[in-house]
């Protein structure tokens, strides 16, 4: 597997609390992505980054923010967690932003909001 | 925006038989079509991809076909084995302003009966 780690791997939190998930890569890839995976919906893009301090929204970005202060780290923050954000979160990386380059996924973080 | 539909959502085949999963997409400008396999509790991993200048691509027991006119593509697995049991996702590449994006289908859960 590509050098991607996610932390924590599992988290249970209460509604209204802030949560930060971390994605760390050792591949020096420029592009990083956060997805959520829910039954019946496949993988949906939350936010992505195309360089340090360069980020943009995906298709389901409401309620999430991201930051990338170093090439290797991409943080996903839920400012005030809600039960609808219970999901499995995957980080992905890619070394190109142009057509036809594979995305490599991290191991995932299972988040439960009670 | 791009829309990807995947069928069937579940598929059960006898070991040794073939399995076919079909996807349709909406954006005629799309030109990269990867397939990902996700085993239970694991991360998605690319198993095969095809670009728009190719109608068919084969890798051992798996093959993908693409019909750009009809905007659909399919995954074919021959001589299925127990280790083929997984969730399979088709995907289509589109573009955001600053990077490529991968739009995933909703997944097909493939079960191989012994």
mmCIF file of N, CA, C and O in Angstrom, chain A residues 26-68:
data_model
loop_
_atom_site.group_PDB
_atom_site.id
_atom_site.type_symbol
_atom_site.label_atom_id
_atom_site.label_comp_id
_atom_site.label_asym_id
_atom_site.label_seq_id
_atom_site.Cartn_x
_atom_site.Cartn_y
_atom_site.Cartn_z
ATOM 1 N N UNK A 26 3.619 9.736 2.970
ATOM 2 C CA UNK A 26 5.074 9.772 2.850
ATOM 3 C C UNK A 26 5.513 9.720 1.388
ATOM 4 O O UNK A 26 6.674 9.484 1.089
ATOM 5 N N UNK A 27 4.561 9.899 0.465
ATOM 6 C CA UNK A 27 4.827 9.767 -0.972
ATOM 7 C C UNK A 27 5.155 11.093 -1.652
ATOM 8 O O UNK A 27 5.493 11.122 -2.826
ATOM 9 N N UNK A 28 5.011 12.196 -0.932
ATOM 10 C CA UNK A 28 5.254 13.528 -1.496
ATOM 11 C C UNK A 28 4.341 13.829 -2.678
ATOM 12 O O UNK A 28 4.713 14.548 -3.617
ATOM 13 N N UNK A 29 3.127 13.258 -2.656
ATOM 14 C CA UNK A 29 2.167 13.528 -3.716
ATOM 15 C C UNK A 29 1.513 14.880 -3.514
ATOM 16 O O UNK A 29 1.234 15.294 -2.377
ATOM 17 N N UNK A 30 1.244 15.541 -4.612
ATOM 18 C CA UNK A 30 0.696 16.897 -4.534
ATOM 19 C C UNK A 30 -0.786 16.912 -4.162
ATOM 20 O O UNK A 30 -1.235 17.792 -3.444
ATOM 21 N N UNK A 31 -1.552 15.953 -4.685
ATOM 22 C CA UNK A 31 -3.002 16.015 -4.544
ATOM 23 C C UNK A 31 -3.480 15.099 -3.427
ATOM 24 O O UNK A 31 -3.072 13.940 -3.329
ATOM 25 N N UNK A 32 -4.343 15.633 -2.591
ATOM 26 C CA UNK A 32 -4.922 14.850 -1.501
ATOM 27 C C UNK A 32 -6.426 15.096 -1.457
ATOM 28 O O UNK A 32 -6.898 16.191 -1.782
ATOM 29 N N UNK A 33 -7.159 14.053 -1.047
ATOM 30 C CA UNK A 33 -8.624 14.074 -1.102
ATOM 31 C C UNK A 33 -9.198 13.479 0.172
ATOM 32 O O UNK A 33 -8.633 12.554 0.751
ATOM 33 N N UNK A 34 -10.346 13.974 0.580
ATOM 34 C CA UNK A 34 -11.132 13.361 1.644
ATOM 35 C C UNK A 34 -12.475 12.912 1.075
ATOM 36 O O UNK A 34 -13.194 13.697 0.440
ATOM 37 N N UNK A 35 -12.809 11.632 1.316
ATOM 38 C CA UNK A 35 -14.087 11.059 0.912
ATOM 39 C C UNK A 35 -14.820 10.546 2.154
ATOM 40 O O UNK A 35 -14.211 10.183 3.141
ATOM 41 N N UNK A 36 -16.124 10.455 2.031
ATOM 42 C CA UNK A 36 -16.894 9.699 2.998
ATOM 43 C C UNK A 36 -17.596 8.556 2.269
ATOM 44 O O UNK A 36 -17.971 8.686 1.087
ATOM 45 N N UNK A 37 -17.736 7.446 2.980
ATOM 46 C CA UNK A 37 -18.372 6.273 2.393
ATOM 47 C C UNK A 37 -19.563 5.857 3.226
ATOM 48 O O UNK A 37 -19.423 5.563 4.421
ATOM 49 N N UNK A 38 -20.719 5.824 2.597
ATOM 50 C CA UNK A 38 -21.958 5.436 3.256
ATOM 51 C C UNK A 38 -22.658 4.385 2.407
ATOM 52 O O UNK A 38 -22.573 4.427 1.172
ATOM 53 N N UNK A 39 -23.366 3.455 3.035
ATOM 54 C CA UNK A 39 -24.070 2.421 2.270
ATOM 55 C C UNK A 39 -24.994 3.030 1.219
ATOM 56 O O UNK A 39 -25.744 3.959 1.496
ATOM 57 N N UNK A 40 -24.909 2.508 -0.001
ATOM 58 C CA UNK A 40 -25.780 2.970 -1.068
ATOM 59 C C UNK A 40 -25.314 4.226 -1.777
ATOM 60 O O UNK A 40 -25.923 4.650 -2.753
ATOM 61 N N UNK A 41 -24.221 4.829 -1.279
ATOM 62 C CA UNK A 41 -23.743 6.078 -1.888
ATOM 63 C C UNK A 41 -22.330 5.975 -2.434
ATOM 64 O O UNK A 41 -21.810 6.933 -2.988
ATOM 65 N N UNK A 42 -21.691 4.869 -2.284
ATOM 66 C CA UNK A 42 -20.325 4.777 -2.750
ATOM 67 C C UNK A 42 -19.426 5.726 -1.982
ATOM 68 O O UNK A 42 -19.614 5.956 -0.779
ATOM 69 N N UNK A 43 -18.473 6.296 -2.683
ATOM 70 C CA UNK A 43 -17.531 7.243 -2.084
ATOM 71 C C UNK A 43 -17.852 8.629 -2.625
ATOM 72 O O UNK A 43 -17.911 8.827 -3.838
ATOM 73 N N UNK A 44 -18.013 9.582 -1.740
ATOM 74 C CA UNK A 44 -18.343 10.944 -2.145
ATOM 75 C C UNK A 44 -17.257 11.905 -1.662
ATOM 76 O O UNK A 44 -16.843 11.853 -0.496
ATOM 77 N N UNK A 45 -16.832 12.782 -2.546
ATOM 78 C CA UNK A 45 -15.734 13.686 -2.258
ATOM 79 C C UNK A 45 -16.202 14.837 -1.372
ATOM 80 O O UNK A 45 -17.171 15.527 -1.673
ATOM 81 N N UNK A 46 -15.442 15.064 -0.286
ATOM 82 C CA UNK A 46 -15.780 16.140 0.651
ATOM 83 C C UNK A 46 -14.983 17.406 0.298
ATOM 84 O O UNK A 46 -15.536 18.472 0.053
ATOM 85 N N UNK A 47 -13.678 17.280 0.330
ATOM 86 C CA UNK A 47 -12.755 18.365 -0.019
ATOM 87 C C UNK A 47 -11.518 17.757 -0.654
ATOM 88 O O UNK A 47 -11.236 16.573 -0.465
ATOM 89 N N UNK A 48 -10.779 18.585 -1.365
ATOM 90 C CA UNK A 48 -9.519 18.128 -1.912
ATOM 91 C C UNK A 48 -8.493 19.248 -1.829
ATOM 92 O O UNK A 48 -8.835 20.426 -1.616
ATOM 93 N N UNK A 49 -7.230 18.857 -1.997
ATOM 94 C CA UNK A 49 -6.132 19.828 -1.954
ATOM 95 C C UNK A 49 -5.223 19.601 -3.154
ATOM 96 O O UNK A 49 -4.893 18.464 -3.491
ATOM 97 N N UNK A 50 -4.817 20.702 -3.785
ATOM 98 C CA UNK A 50 -3.915 20.611 -4.927
ATOM 99 C C UNK A 50 -2.565 21.236 -4.628
ATOM 100 O O UNK A 50 -1.798 21.548 -5.540
ATOM 101 N N UNK A 51 -2.276 21.437 -3.351
ATOM 102 C CA UNK A 51 -0.984 21.944 -2.917
ATOM 103 C C UNK A 51 -1.086 22.480 -1.500
ATOM 104 O O UNK A 51 -2.190 22.597 -0.940
ATOM 105 N N UNK A 52 0.070 22.816 -0.924
ATOM 106 C CA UNK A 52 0.072 23.377 0.426
ATOM 107 C C UNK A 52 -0.748 24.667 0.436
ATOM 108 O O UNK A 52 -0.568 25.536 -0.413
ATOM 109 N N UNK A 53 -1.676 24.705 1.359
ATOM 110 C CA UNK A 53 -2.596 25.826 1.555
ATOM 111 C C UNK A 53 -3.599 26.006 0.425
ATOM 112 O O UNK A 53 -4.387 26.968 0.430
ATOM 113 N N UNK A 54 -3.619 25.095 -0.540
ATOM 114 C CA UNK A 54 -4.560 25.168 -1.652
ATOM 115 C C UNK A 54 -5.590 24.063 -1.520
ATOM 116 O O UNK A 54 -5.270 22.878 -1.679
ATOM 117 N N UNK A 55 -6.836 24.460 -1.224
ATOM 118 C CA UNK A 55 -7.891 23.470 -1.050
ATOM 119 C C UNK A 55 -9.153 23.939 -1.764
ATOM 120 O O UNK A 55 -9.298 25.129 -2.077
ATOM 121 N N UNK A 56 -10.057 23.002 -1.999
ATOM 122 C CA UNK A 56 -11.315 23.351 -2.653
ATOM 123 C C UNK A 56 -12.377 22.351 -2.232
ATOM 124 O O UNK A 56 -12.081 21.270 -1.705
ATOM 125 N N UNK A 57 -13.642 22.730 -2.480
ATOM 126 C CA UNK A 57 -14.761 21.910 -2.050
ATOM 127 C C UNK A 57 -15.055 20.789 -3.024
ATOM 128 O O UNK A 57 -14.875 20.932 -4.238
ATOM 129 N N UNK A 58 -15.568 19.682 -2.473
ATOM 130 C CA UNK A 58 -16.087 18.598 -3.272
ATOM 131 C C UNK A 58 -17.597 18.666 -3.297
ATOM 132 O O UNK A 58 -18.191 19.723 -3.115
ATOM 133 N N UNK A 59 -18.226 17.512 -3.480
ATOM 134 C CA UNK A 59 -19.670 17.485 -3.665
ATOM 135 C C UNK A 59 -20.469 17.485 -2.360
ATOM 136 O O UNK A 59 -21.655 17.823 -2.368
ATOM 137 N N UNK A 60 -19.837 17.136 -1.226
ATOM 138 C CA UNK A 60 -20.569 17.090 0.046
ATOM 139 C C UNK A 60 -19.776 17.818 1.130
ATOM 140 O O UNK A 60 -19.445 17.259 2.170
ATOM 141 N N UNK A 61 -19.452 19.070 0.911
ATOM 142 C CA UNK A 61 -18.537 19.803 1.786
ATOM 143 C C UNK A 61 -19.215 20.494 2.977
ATOM 144 O O UNK A 61 -18.518 20.906 3.918
ATOM 145 N N UNK A 62 -20.532 20.614 2.974
ATOM 146 C CA UNK A 62 -21.204 21.329 4.068
ATOM 147 C C UNK A 62 -20.920 20.657 5.404
ATOM 148 O O UNK A 62 -21.094 19.452 5.569
ATOM 149 N N UNK A 63 -20.510 21.468 6.393
ATOM 150 C CA UNK A 63 -20.237 20.959 7.731
ATOM 151 C C UNK A 63 -18.806 20.499 7.939
ATOM 152 O O UNK A 63 -18.445 20.064 9.032
ATOM 153 N N UNK A 64 -17.985 20.582 6.890
ATOM 154 C CA UNK A 64 -16.585 20.144 6.947
ATOM 155 C C UNK A 64 -15.658 21.284 6.534
ATOM 156 O O UNK A 64 -16.000 22.086 5.657
ATOM 157 N N UNK A 65 -14.480 21.311 7.139
ATOM 158 C CA UNK A 65 -13.416 22.200 6.680
ATOM 159 C C UNK A 65 -12.121 21.408 6.641
ATOM 160 O O UNK A 65 -12.017 20.328 7.256
ATOM 161 N N UNK A 66 -11.152 21.900 5.889
ATOM 162 C CA UNK A 66 -9.878 21.202 5.746
ATOM 163 C C UNK A 66 -8.736 22.204 5.854
ATOM 164 O O UNK A 66 -8.910 23.408 5.693
ATOM 165 N N UNK A 67 -7.570 21.649 6.124
ATOM 166 C CA UNK A 67 -6.364 22.469 6.100
ATOM 167 C C UNK A 67 -5.185 21.626 5.670
ATOM 168 O O UNK A 67 -5.135 20.417 5.941
ATOM 169 N N UNK A 68 -4.264 22.271 4.984
ATOM 170 C CA UNK A 68 -3.037 21.594 4.556
ATOM 171 C C UNK A 68 -1.885 22.576 4.694
ATOM 172 O O UNK A 68 -1.664 23.415 3.831
#
